Amino acid sequence: MKNIVLLGSTGSIGRQTLEVVRDHADELKVSALCAGSSVEAIEEQIREFKPLLAVLYNEKAAAELKERVKDTGVKVLGGMEGLIEAASMPQADVVLTAVVGMIGIRPTIAAINAGHDIALANKETLVCAGHIIMPLAKEKKVSILPVDSEHSAIFQSLNGEPKESIAKIWLTCSGGPFRGYTKEQLKEVSVEDALKHPNWNMGNKITIDSASMVNKGLEIMEASWLFGVGYKDINVLVHPQSIIHSMVEYVDGAVMAELGMPDMKLPIQYALFYPDRKFSPAKKADFYEIGKLTFEKADTETFRGLALALRAAECGGSMPTVFNAANEKAVALCLDKKISFYEIPDIIERSMDRHKVIAEPTVEQILDAEREAYE
Ligand code: MG
């Protein structure tokens, strides 16, 4: 039996993780459920999965939850202390971090310090604090198992090969709903258009990030930390069918890829059972039906978010945090219809221009850089 602590249980990845747990009820058990403020959603999950501990980051919501689940005997906590207690609980085998944003950093550090493996779905953790997380994981002999579909594909394609034999990584992306658009066309798109992702079923924030290609930029930084490959050796490859989830090219020219249907439950399940493979009831790829796979170069002139991400990555230190925080704020404004989709990169660029880079920021300095960018 594998005990899972789930950070971000009511979001898209969290709910899909619980579907995987349902499919493998005799092998997976949820020890803790943690979410932001969704009282009703987490109550339902508590009654079904009967964890030892439940946490809501919002203290007021946590107090309400405590009242509502009194009859279950489940311990309820609130705030960052609650998240940290869940992440470091001794019963856990693996901590799956699917919270959105930088609130994932401290609980992830706590989980590593407690010696738990990390199934990582929170990009910000590595984008902002990769220089803290990766050496700490190595020191504590903890595995960081990627849940992001591209990184899971790279991880699966690397299986056992030494780092020295990697020539480059081909990081695939669908191109999103605006693939092939010109700048002029992109100026006219609405939030609703941006929320229509052709292939993947994801939360709103990441769906917007996919449409702007900011997500791919964050994934380049994430891949660089996870696999120790420089940015210049990571090629973004637009692949509209989303069947190839990423590839590794080796020094001898051989290319390994992981292919399958675009379904997040596959990388989630792989991370939870690693190194074993288990049956999945999900739909399988039918190559007769798929017919063809096509590839294009990414357009960084039109999709400026990707170009800015590369600039942030090259600059390093606290700059990726500013890139990420400015994007978070800009996406929230876009979802509220306060700015247009096209203006997202403008806000990111202005925040980056203003920032004075700190080379090796501490967690405190990362959170300061976040606040500064928000303002
Ligand atoms: Mg991804």
mmCIF file of C-alpha atoms and ligand atoms in Angstrom:
data_model
loop_
_atom_site.group_PDB
_atom_site.id
_atom_site.type_symbol
_atom_site.label_atom_id
_atom_site.label_comp_id
_atom_site.label_asym_id
_atom_site.label_seq_id
_atom_site.Cartn_x
_atom_site.Cartn_y
_atom_site.Cartn_z
ATOM 1 C CA MET A 1 0.000 0.000 0.000
ATOM 2 C CA LYS A 2 1.366 3.411 -0.963
ATOM 3 C CA ASN A 3 0.341 6.392 1.190
ATOM 4 C CA ILE A 4 -0.184 9.661 -0.646
ATOM 5 C CA VAL A 5 -0.302 13.206 0.629
ATOM 6 C CA LEU A 6 -2.145 15.270 -1.969
ATOM 7 C CA LEU A 7 -1.482 19.015 -2.061
ATOM 8 C CA GLY A 8 -4.100 20.682 -4.260
ATOM 9 C CA SER A 9 -6.777 17.982 -4.134
ATOM 10 C CA THR A 10 -9.667 20.038 -5.529
ATOM 11 C CA GLY A 11 -7.874 21.330 -8.651
ATOM 12 C CA SER A 12 -7.703 19.598 -12.013
ATOM 13 C CA ILE A 13 -4.592 17.478 -11.262
ATOM 14 C CA GLY A 14 -5.838 16.745 -7.729
ATOM 15 C CA ARG A 15 -9.185 15.407 -8.968
ATOM 16 C CA GLN A 16 -7.509 13.322 -11.648
ATOM 17 C CA THR A 17 -5.106 11.959 -9.013
ATOM 18 C CA LEU A 18 -8.098 10.837 -6.947
ATOM 19 C CA GLU A 19 -9.499 9.084 -10.045
ATOM 20 C CA VAL A 20 -6.209 7.164 -10.261
ATOM 21 C CA VAL A 21 -6.545 6.292 -6.550
ATOM 22 C CA ARG A 22 -10.104 5.065 -7.227
ATOM 23 C CA ASP A 23 -8.803 2.860 -10.083
ATOM 24 C CA HIS A 24 -6.188 1.352 -7.736
ATOM 25 C CA ALA A 25 -7.967 1.351 -4.390
ATOM 26 C CA ASP A 26 -6.152 -1.794 -3.215
ATOM 27 C CA GLU A 27 -2.700 -0.253 -3.766
ATOM 28 C CA LEU A 28 -3.035 3.485 -3.099
ATOM 29 C CA LYS A 29 -4.259 5.251 0.019
ATOM 30 C CA VAL A 30 -4.725 8.967 0.661
ATOM 31 C CA SER A 31 -3.163 10.049 3.974
ATOM 32 C CA ALA A 32 -3.855 13.780 3.630
ATOM 33 C CA LEU A 33 -5.952 16.004 1.397
ATOM 34 C CA CYS A 34 -4.996 19.692 1.088
ATOM 35 C CA ALA A 35 -6.648 22.481 -0.872
ATOM 36 C CA GLY A 36 -7.035 26.261 -0.938
ATOM 37 C CA SER A 37 -10.556 27.202 0.145
ATOM 38 C CA SER A 38 -13.070 24.829 -1.496
ATOM 39 C CA VAL A 39 -14.947 23.615 1.591
ATOM 40 C CA GLU A 40 -17.665 21.627 -0.155
ATOM 41 C CA ALA A 41 -15.374 19.915 -2.641
ATOM 42 C CA ILE A 42 -12.880 18.798 0.001
ATOM 43 C CA GLU A 43 -15.655 17.652 2.342
ATOM 44 C CA GLU A 44 -16.901 15.302 -0.346
ATOM 45 C CA GLN A 45 -13.346 14.004 -0.869
ATOM 46 C CA ILE A 46 -12.843 13.523 2.885
ATOM 47 C CA ARG A 47 -16.016 11.417 3.113
ATOM 48 C CA GLU A 48 -14.958 9.260 0.178
ATOM 49 C CA PHE A 49 -11.208 8.830 0.802
ATOM 50 C CA LYS A 50 -11.117 9.021 4.618
ATOM 51 C CA PRO A 51 -7.651 10.598 5.057
ATOM 52 C CA LEU A 52 -6.015 11.074 8.471
ATOM 53 C CA LEU A 53 -5.608 14.812 7.880
ATOM 54 C CA ALA A 54 -7.282 17.521 5.792
ATOM 55 C CA VAL A 55 -5.930 21.047 5.298
ATOM 56 C CA LEU A 56 -7.377 24.211 3.803
ATOM 57 C CA TYR A 57 -4.867 27.010 3.235
ATOM 58 C CA ASN A 58 -7.564 29.603 3.905
ATOM 59 C CA GLU A 59 -7.943 29.654 7.734
ATOM 60 C CA LYS A 60 -11.586 30.737 7.703
ATOM 61 C CA ALA A 61 -12.524 27.977 5.289
ATOM 62 C CA ALA A 62 -10.541 25.516 7.445
ATOM 63 C CA ALA A 63 -12.580 26.502 10.523
ATOM 64 C CA GLU A 64 -15.818 25.940 8.588
ATOM 65 C CA LEU A 65 -14.588 22.580 7.318
ATOM 66 C CA LYS A 66 -13.660 21.486 10.830
ATOM 67 C CA GLU A 67 -17.292 22.017 11.914
ATOM 68 C CA ARG A 68 -18.685 20.214 8.897
ATOM 69 C CA VAL A 69 -16.603 17.039 9.173
ATOM 70 C CA LYS A 70 -16.664 16.762 12.980
ATOM 71 C CA ASP A 71 -18.477 13.423 12.715
ATOM 72 C CA THR A 72 -15.671 11.821 10.623
ATOM 73 C CA GLY A 73 -12.864 12.129 13.190
ATOM 74 C CA VAL A 74 -10.563 13.503 10.478
ATOM 75 C CA LYS A 75 -8.088 16.075 11.794
ATOM 76 C CA VAL A 76 -8.483 19.478 10.082
ATOM 77 C CA LEU A 77 -5.799 22.184 9.929
ATOM 78 C CA GLY A 78 -5.420 25.531 8.194
ATOM 79 C CA GLY A 79 -2.729 27.825 6.781
ATOM 80 C CA MET A 80 0.846 27.235 5.705
ATOM 81 C CA GLU A 81 1.571 25.352 8.968
ATOM 82 C CA GLY A 82 -1.170 22.912 8.036
ATOM 83 C CA LEU A 83 0.285 22.349 4.563
ATOM 84 C CA ILE A 84 3.741 21.816 6.048
ATOM 85 C CA GLU A 85 2.400 19.376 8.657
ATOM 86 C CA ALA A 86 0.656 17.385 5.910
ATOM 87 C CA ALA A 87 3.739 17.392 3.658
ATOM 88 C CA SER A 88 5.977 16.084 6.432
ATOM 89 C CA MET A 89 3.608 13.546 8.052
ATOM 90 C CA PRO A 90 5.450 10.301 8.841
ATOM 91 C CA GLN A 91 2.782 8.064 7.257
ATOM 92 C CA ALA A 92 3.441 9.439 3.754
ATOM 93 C CA ASP A 93 5.374 7.569 1.056
ATOM 94 C CA VAL A 94 4.907 10.158 -1.654
ATOM 95 C CA VAL A 95 3.753 13.782 -1.640
ATOM 96 C CA LEU A 96 1.999 14.868 -4.829
ATOM 97 C CA THR A 97 2.211 18.657 -5.120
ATOM 98 C CA ALA A 98 -0.448 20.043 -7.425
ATOM 99 C CA VAL A 99 -1.120 23.388 -5.784
ATOM 100 C CA VAL A 100 -0.992 26.367 -8.151
ATOM 101 C CA GLY A 101 1.651 29.000 -7.486
ATOM 102 C CA MET A 102 4.545 29.607 -5.161
ATOM 103 C CA ILE A 103 2.729 28.423 -2.037
ATOM 104 C CA GLY A 104 3.994 24.989 -3.154
ATOM 105 C CA ILE A 105 7.623 25.804 -2.343
ATOM 106 C CA ARG A 106 7.662 25.554 1.481
ATOM 107 C CA PRO A 107 5.592 22.346 1.748
ATOM 108 C CA THR A 108 7.800 20.739 -0.916
ATOM 109 C CA ILE A 109 10.937 21.592 1.073
ATOM 110 C CA ALA A 110 9.264 20.192 4.221
ATOM 111 C CA ALA A 111 8.375 16.955 2.407
ATOM 112 C CA ILE A 112 11.933 16.504 1.133
ATOM 113 C CA ASN A 113 13.325 17.165 4.620
ATOM 114 C CA ALA A 114 10.984 14.450 5.919
ATOM 115 C CA GLY A 115 12.460 12.055 3.347
ATOM 116 C CA HIS A 116 9.327 11.676 1.200
ATOM 117 C CA ASP A 117 9.453 11.237 -2.566
ATOM 118 C CA ILE A 118 7.871 14.100 -4.480
ATOM 119 C CA ALA A 119 5.459 13.679 -7.386
ATOM 120 C CA LEU A 120 5.797 17.171 -8.793
ATOM 121 C CA ALA A 121 2.978 18.874 -10.666
ATOM 122 C CA ASN A 122 3.704 22.374 -9.339
ATOM 123 C CA LYS A 123 5.993 24.082 -11.877
ATOM 124 C CA GLU A 124 6.738 27.137 -9.739
ATOM 125 C CA THR A 125 8.682 25.028 -7.248
ATOM 126 C CA LEU A 126 11.480 24.331 -9.721
ATOM 127 C CA VAL A 127 11.143 27.495 -11.811
ATOM 128 C CA CYS A 128 11.645 29.712 -8.745
ATOM 129 C CA ALA A 129 13.538 27.487 -6.319
ATOM 130 C CA GLY A 130 15.239 24.804 -8.442
ATOM 131 C CA HIS A 131 18.611 25.853 -6.992
ATOM 132 C CA ILE A 132 17.285 25.017 -3.496
ATOM 133 C CA ILE A 133 15.093 21.972 -4.267
ATOM 134 C CA MET A 134 17.398 19.883 -6.480
ATOM 135 C CA PRO A 135 20.502 19.869 -4.193
ATOM 136 C CA LEU A 136 18.272 19.264 -1.143
ATOM 137 C CA ALA A 137 16.563 16.291 -2.833
ATOM 138 C CA LYS A 138 19.973 14.853 -3.692
ATOM 139 C CA GLU A 139 21.206 15.315 -0.120
ATOM 140 C CA LYS A 140 18.091 13.654 1.354
ATOM 141 C CA LYS A 141 18.121 10.888 -1.311
ATOM 142 C CA VAL A 142 14.585 11.780 -2.335
ATOM 143 C CA SER A 143 13.213 11.238 -5.852
ATOM 144 C CA ILE A 144 11.552 14.093 -7.710
ATOM 145 C CA LEU A 145 9.085 12.342 -10.020
ATOM 146 C CA PRO A 146 7.661 14.636 -12.700
ATOM 147 C CA VAL A 147 3.892 14.703 -13.214
ATOM 148 C CA ASP A 148 3.865 17.307 -15.990
ATOM 149 C CA SER A 149 3.167 15.261 -19.149
ATOM 150 C CA GLU A 150 6.225 16.475 -21.080
ATOM 151 C CA HIS A 151 8.585 15.906 -18.175
ATOM 152 C CA SER A 152 7.116 12.505 -17.482
ATOM 153 C CA ALA A 153 7.720 11.662 -21.154
ATOM 154 C CA ILE A 154 11.351 12.803 -20.887
ATOM 155 C CA PHE A 155 11.755 10.879 -17.622
ATOM 156 C CA GLN A 156 10.338 7.733 -19.257
ATOM 157 C CA SER A 157 12.522 8.207 -22.364
ATOM 158 C CA LEU A 158 15.615 8.615 -20.188
ATOM 159 C CA ASN A 159 14.969 5.485 -18.173
ATOM 160 C CA GLY A 160 18.379 4.453 -16.878
ATOM 161 C CA GLU A 161 20.520 6.317 -19.443
ATOM 162 C CA PRO A 162 23.393 8.445 -18.064
ATOM 163 C CA LYS A 163 23.119 12.237 -18.399
ATOM 164 C CA GLU A 164 26.302 12.425 -20.501
ATOM 165 C CA SER A 165 24.585 10.541 -23.324
ATOM 166 C CA ILE A 166 21.812 13.154 -23.773
ATOM 167 C CA ALA A 167 22.356 15.466 -26.766
ATOM 168 C CA LYS A 168 19.121 17.410 -26.533
ATOM 169 C CA ILE A 169 15.517 17.399 -25.451
ATOM 170 C CA TRP A 170 12.617 17.931 -27.835
ATOM 171 C CA LEU A 171 9.913 19.512 -25.694
ATOM 172 C CA THR A 172 6.620 19.160 -27.520
ATOM 173 C CA CYS A 173 3.586 21.425 -27.324
ATOM 174 C CA SER A 174 0.289 21.429 -29.167
ATOM 175 C CA GLY A 175 0.577 25.096 -30.108
ATOM 176 C CA GLY A 176 -2.720 25.744 -28.329
ATOM 177 C CA PRO A 177 -5.869 27.296 -29.831
ATOM 178 C CA PHE A 178 -3.952 30.106 -31.588
ATOM 179 C CA ARG A 179 -1.356 28.072 -33.461
ATOM 180 C CA GLY A 180 -0.525 29.762 -36.760
ATOM 181 C CA TYR A 181 -2.042 33.106 -35.724
ATOM 182 C CA THR A 182 -0.370 36.372 -36.712
ATOM 183 C CA LYS A 183 0.214 39.179 -34.189
ATOM 184 C CA GLU A 184 -2.772 41.061 -35.619
ATOM 185 C CA GLN A 185 -5.054 38.047 -35.155
ATOM 186 C CA LEU A 186 -3.759 37.482 -31.630
ATOM 187 C CA LYS A 187 -4.698 41.064 -30.658
ATOM 188 C CA GLU A 188 -8.358 40.250 -31.317
ATOM 189 C CA VAL A 189 -8.752 37.028 -29.296
ATOM 190 C CA SER A 190 -10.979 36.838 -26.188
ATOM 191 C CA VAL A 191 -10.458 35.020 -22.882
ATOM 192 C CA GLU A 192 -13.113 32.506 -23.956
ATOM 193 C CA ASP A 193 -11.099 31.699 -27.100
ATOM 194 C CA ALA A 194 -7.962 31.264 -24.976
ATOM 195 C CA LEU A 195 -9.766 28.847 -22.663
ATOM 196 C CA LYS A 196 -10.554 26.418 -25.493
ATOM 197 C CA HIS A 197 -7.569 24.097 -25.495
ATOM 198 C CA PRO A 198 -7.720 21.655 -28.422
ATOM 199 C CA ASN A 199 -6.295 18.549 -26.680
ATOM 200 C CA TRP A 200 -5.718 18.747 -22.934
ATOM 201 C CA ASN A 201 -8.228 19.020 -20.122
ATOM 202 C CA MET A 202 -6.656 21.383 -17.535
ATOM 203 C CA GLY A 203 -7.387 24.197 -15.072
ATOM 204 C CA ASN A 204 -8.021 27.790 -16.295
ATOM 205 C CA LYS A 205 -4.626 29.265 -15.357
ATOM 206 C CA ILE A 206 -2.601 26.633 -17.202
ATOM 207 C CA THR A 207 -4.970 26.670 -20.177
ATOM 208 C CA ILE A 208 -4.298 30.400 -20.633
ATOM 209 C CA ASP A 209 -0.563 29.748 -20.137
ATOM 210 C CA SER A 210 -0.714 27.118 -22.871
ATOM 211 C CA ALA A 211 -2.436 29.508 -25.278
ATOM 212 C CA SER A 212 0.213 32.197 -24.615
ATOM 213 C CA MET A 213 3.044 29.609 -24.634
ATOM 214 C CA VAL A 214 4.197 30.952 -21.261
ATOM 215 C CA ASN A 215 3.564 27.416 -20.030
ATOM 216 C CA LYS A 216 6.153 26.062 -22.469
ATOM 217 C CA GLY A 217 8.622 28.655 -21.205
ATOM 218 C CA LEU A 218 8.061 27.534 -17.612
ATOM 219 C CA GLU A 219 8.462 23.927 -18.765
ATOM 220 C CA ILE A 220 11.856 24.673 -20.332
ATOM 221 C CA MET A 221 13.055 25.941 -16.937
ATOM 222 C CA GLU A 222 11.465 22.964 -15.184
ATOM 223 C CA ALA A 223 13.116 20.483 -17.594
ATOM 224 C CA SER A 224 16.479 22.151 -17.202
ATOM 225 C CA TRP A 225 16.398 21.685 -13.407
ATOM 226 C CA LEU A 226 14.975 18.156 -13.498
ATOM 227 C CA PHE A 227 17.344 16.692 -16.071
ATOM 228 C CA GLY A 228 20.411 18.946 -15.801
ATOM 229 C CA VAL A 229 20.184 19.991 -19.469
ATOM 230 C CA GLY A 230 20.997 23.593 -20.519
ATOM 231 C CA TYR A 231 18.293 25.806 -22.098
ATOM 232 C CA LYS A 232 20.117 25.854 -25.417
ATOM 233 C CA ASP A 233 19.769 22.075 -25.643
ATOM 234 C CA ILE A 234 16.008 22.136 -25.166
ATOM 235 C CA ASN A 235 14.090 22.589 -28.431
ATOM 236 C CA VAL A 236 10.431 23.511 -28.352
ATOM 237 C CA LEU A 237 8.556 21.494 -30.982
ATOM 238 C CA VAL A 238 4.997 22.334 -31.966
ATOM 239 C CA HIS A 239 3.150 19.054 -32.474
ATOM 240 C CA PRO A 240 -0.596 19.710 -32.830
ATOM 241 C CA GLN A 241 -1.791 16.118 -32.269
ATOM 242 C CA SER A 242 -0.266 15.909 -28.719
ATOM 243 C CA ILE A 243 0.513 12.206 -29.187
ATOM 244 C CA ILE A 244 4.283 12.506 -28.680
ATOM 245 C CA HIS A 245 4.631 13.953 -25.187
ATOM 246 C CA SER A 246 8.344 14.843 -25.585
ATOM 247 C CA MET A 247 11.563 13.204 -26.749
ATOM 248 C CA VAL A 248 15.201 12.740 -25.797
ATOM 249 C CA GLU A 249 17.873 12.805 -28.486
ATOM 250 C CA TYR A 250 21.070 10.940 -27.579
ATOM 251 C CA VAL A 251 24.621 11.685 -28.701
ATOM 252 C CA ASP A 252 24.497 8.850 -31.254
ATOM 253 C CA GLY A 253 21.415 10.363 -32.903
ATOM 254 C CA ALA A 254 18.889 7.900 -31.479
ATOM 255 C CA VAL A 255 15.681 9.579 -30.353
ATOM 256 C CA MET A 256 13.464 8.115 -27.616
ATOM 257 C CA ALA A 257 9.912 9.308 -27.102
ATOM 258 C CA GLU A 258 6.859 8.520 -25.024
ATOM 259 C CA LEU A 259 3.639 8.462 -27.012
ATOM 260 C CA GLY A 260 0.033 8.017 -25.994
ATOM 261 C CA MET A 261 -3.310 9.716 -25.713
ATOM 262 C CA PRO A 262 -3.231 13.176 -24.091
ATOM 263 C CA ASP A 263 -4.515 12.190 -20.644
ATOM 264 C CA MET A 264 -2.954 13.534 -17.412
ATOM 265 C CA LYS A 265 -3.878 10.371 -15.536
ATOM 266 C CA LEU A 266 -1.048 8.531 -17.304
ATOM 267 C CA PRO A 267 1.823 10.705 -15.971
ATOM 268 C CA ILE A 268 0.097 10.914 -12.557
ATOM 269 C CA GLN A 269 -0.154 7.131 -12.332
ATOM 270 C CA TYR A 270 3.417 6.645 -13.591
ATOM 271 C CA ALA A 271 4.774 8.971 -10.883
ATOM 272 C CA LEU A 272 2.747 7.280 -8.138
ATOM 273 C CA PHE A 273 3.788 3.739 -9.050
ATOM 274 C CA TYR A 274 7.311 4.434 -10.332
ATOM 275 C CA PRO A 275 9.240 2.304 -11.274
ATOM 276 C CA ASP A 276 6.312 -0.109 -11.856
ATOM 277 C CA ARG A 277 3.747 0.087 -14.612
ATOM 278 C CA LYS A 278 0.149 -0.703 -13.739
ATOM 279 C CA PHE A 279 -2.954 -1.262 -15.817
ATOM 280 C CA SER A 280 -4.905 1.851 -16.726
ATOM 281 C CA PRO A 281 -8.485 1.835 -17.997
ATOM 282 C CA ALA A 282 -7.796 5.018 -20.020
ATOM 283 C CA LYS A 283 -8.305 5.167 -23.785
ATOM 284 C CA LYS A 284 -5.287 3.861 -25.699
ATOM 285 C CA ALA A 285 -3.702 5.366 -28.806
ATOM 286 C CA ASP A 286 -5.032 3.893 -32.061
ATOM 287 C CA PHE A 287 -2.387 4.713 -34.651
ATOM 288 C CA TYR A 288 -4.626 3.584 -37.523
ATOM 289 C CA GLU A 289 -7.038 6.268 -36.455
ATOM 290 C CA ILE A 290 -4.370 8.938 -35.646
ATOM 291 C CA GLY A 291 -2.925 8.553 -39.152
ATOM 292 C CA LYS A 292 -0.204 11.197 -39.047
ATOM 293 C CA LEU A 293 1.960 13.205 -36.676
ATOM 294 C CA THR A 294 3.153 16.651 -37.733
ATOM 295 C CA PHE A 295 5.760 19.112 -36.441
ATOM 296 C CA GLU A 296 6.430 22.852 -36.647
ATOM 297 C CA LYS A 297 8.833 25.389 -35.214
ATOM 298 C CA ALA A 298 7.465 27.616 -32.413
ATOM 299 C CA ASP A 299 6.782 31.260 -33.379
ATOM 300 C CA THR A 300 8.503 33.269 -30.628
ATOM 301 C CA GLU A 301 7.896 36.567 -32.507
ATOM 302 C CA THR A 302 4.129 36.259 -32.131
ATOM 303 C CA PHE A 303 4.122 34.316 -28.863
ATOM 304 C CA ARG A 304 6.323 36.690 -26.909
ATOM 305 C CA GLY A 305 5.701 34.915 -23.613
ATOM 306 C CA LEU A 306 8.010 32.129 -24.777
ATOM 307 C CA ALA A 307 10.778 34.555 -25.761
ATOM 308 C CA LEU A 308 10.483 36.318 -22.398
ATOM 309 C CA ALA A 309 10.698 32.996 -20.573
ATOM 310 C CA LEU A 310 13.963 32.243 -22.361
ATOM 311 C CA ARG A 311 15.263 35.669 -21.339
ATOM 312 C CA ALA A 312 14.260 34.987 -17.698
ATOM 313 C CA ALA A 313 15.881 31.552 -17.831
ATOM 314 C CA GLU A 314 19.142 32.920 -19.191
ATOM 315 C CA CYS A 315 19.185 35.675 -16.610
ATOM 316 C CA GLY A 316 18.512 33.137 -13.809
ATOM 317 C CA GLY A 317 18.509 33.909 -10.060
ATOM 318 C CA SER A 318 15.315 35.684 -9.016
ATOM 319 C CA MET A 319 14.272 36.587 -12.600
ATOM 320 C CA PRO A 320 12.241 33.409 -13.286
ATOM 321 C CA THR A 321 10.262 34.219 -10.110
ATOM 322 C CA VAL A 322 9.469 37.692 -11.447
ATOM 323 C CA PHE A 323 8.539 36.228 -14.837
ATOM 324 C CA ASN A 324 6.221 33.734 -13.163
ATOM 325 C CA ALA A 325 4.659 36.156 -10.664
ATOM 326 C CA ALA A 326 4.020 38.832 -13.297
ATOM 327 C CA ASN A 327 2.413 36.191 -15.504
ATOM 328 C CA GLU A 328 0.218 34.913 -12.636
ATOM 329 C CA LYS A 329 -1.046 38.417 -11.992
ATOM 330 C CA ALA A 330 -1.515 39.167 -15.703
ATOM 331 C CA VAL A 331 -3.475 35.921 -16.234
ATOM 332 C CA ALA A 332 -5.724 36.729 -13.256
ATOM 333 C CA LEU A 333 -6.378 40.184 -14.775
ATOM 334 C CA CYS A 334 -7.061 38.578 -18.151
ATOM 335 C CA LEU A 335 -9.523 36.061 -16.636
ATOM 336 C CA ASP A 336 -11.257 39.033 -14.948
ATOM 337 C CA LYS A 337 -11.358 40.795 -18.335
ATOM 338 C CA LYS A 338 -9.338 43.743 -17.003
ATOM 339 C CA ILE A 339 -6.704 43.296 -19.723
ATOM 340 C CA SER A 340 -6.709 41.495 -23.069
ATOM 341 C CA PHE A 341 -4.955 38.194 -23.714
ATOM 342 C CA TYR A 342 -2.477 39.997 -25.971
ATOM 343 C CA GLU A 343 -1.338 42.284 -23.141
ATOM 344 C CA ILE A 344 -0.077 39.455 -20.903
ATOM 345 C CA PRO A 345 3.529 39.558 -22.246
ATOM 346 C CA ASP A 346 3.607 43.377 -21.930
ATOM 347 C CA ILE A 347 3.016 43.101 -18.185
ATOM 348 C CA ILE A 348 5.637 40.375 -17.843
ATOM 349 C CA GLU A 349 8.191 42.398 -19.799
ATOM 350 C CA ARG A 350 7.652 45.569 -17.771
ATOM 351 C CA SER A 351 8.047 43.681 -14.486
ATOM 352 C CA MET A 352 11.238 42.010 -15.704
ATOM 353 C CA ASP A 353 12.706 45.328 -16.911
ATOM 354 C CA ARG A 354 12.245 46.807 -13.453
ATOM 355 C CA HIS A 355 13.684 43.936 -11.452
ATOM 356 C CA LYS A 356 17.188 43.875 -9.949
ATOM 357 C CA VAL A 357 18.306 40.251 -10.078
ATOM 358 C CA ILE A 358 19.459 38.354 -6.993
ATOM 359 C CA ALA A 359 21.769 35.520 -8.060
ATOM 360 C CA GLU A 360 20.961 32.764 -5.505
ATOM 361 C CA PRO A 361 17.750 33.888 -3.790
ATOM 362 C CA THR A 362 16.656 32.318 -0.492
ATOM 363 C CA VAL A 363 13.001 31.269 -0.074
ATOM 364 C CA GLU A 364 12.368 34.622 1.655
ATOM 365 C CA GLN A 365 13.946 36.537 -1.236
ATOM 366 C CA ILE A 366 11.917 34.498 -3.741
ATOM 367 C CA LEU A 367 8.704 35.432 -1.936
ATOM 368 C CA ASP A 368 9.846 39.090 -1.795
ATOM 369 C CA ALA A 369 10.493 39.077 -5.542
ATOM 370 C CA GLU A 370 7.007 37.629 -6.010
ATOM 371 C CA ARG A 371 5.408 40.402 -3.936
ATOM 372 C CA GLU A 372 7.409 43.058 -5.753
ATOM 373 C CA ALA A 373 6.290 41.747 -9.141
ATOM 374 C CA TYR A 374 2.658 41.564 -7.976
ATOM 375 C CA GLU A 375 2.740 45.215 -7.012
HETATM 376 MG MG MG B 1 2.857 20.239 -19.592
#
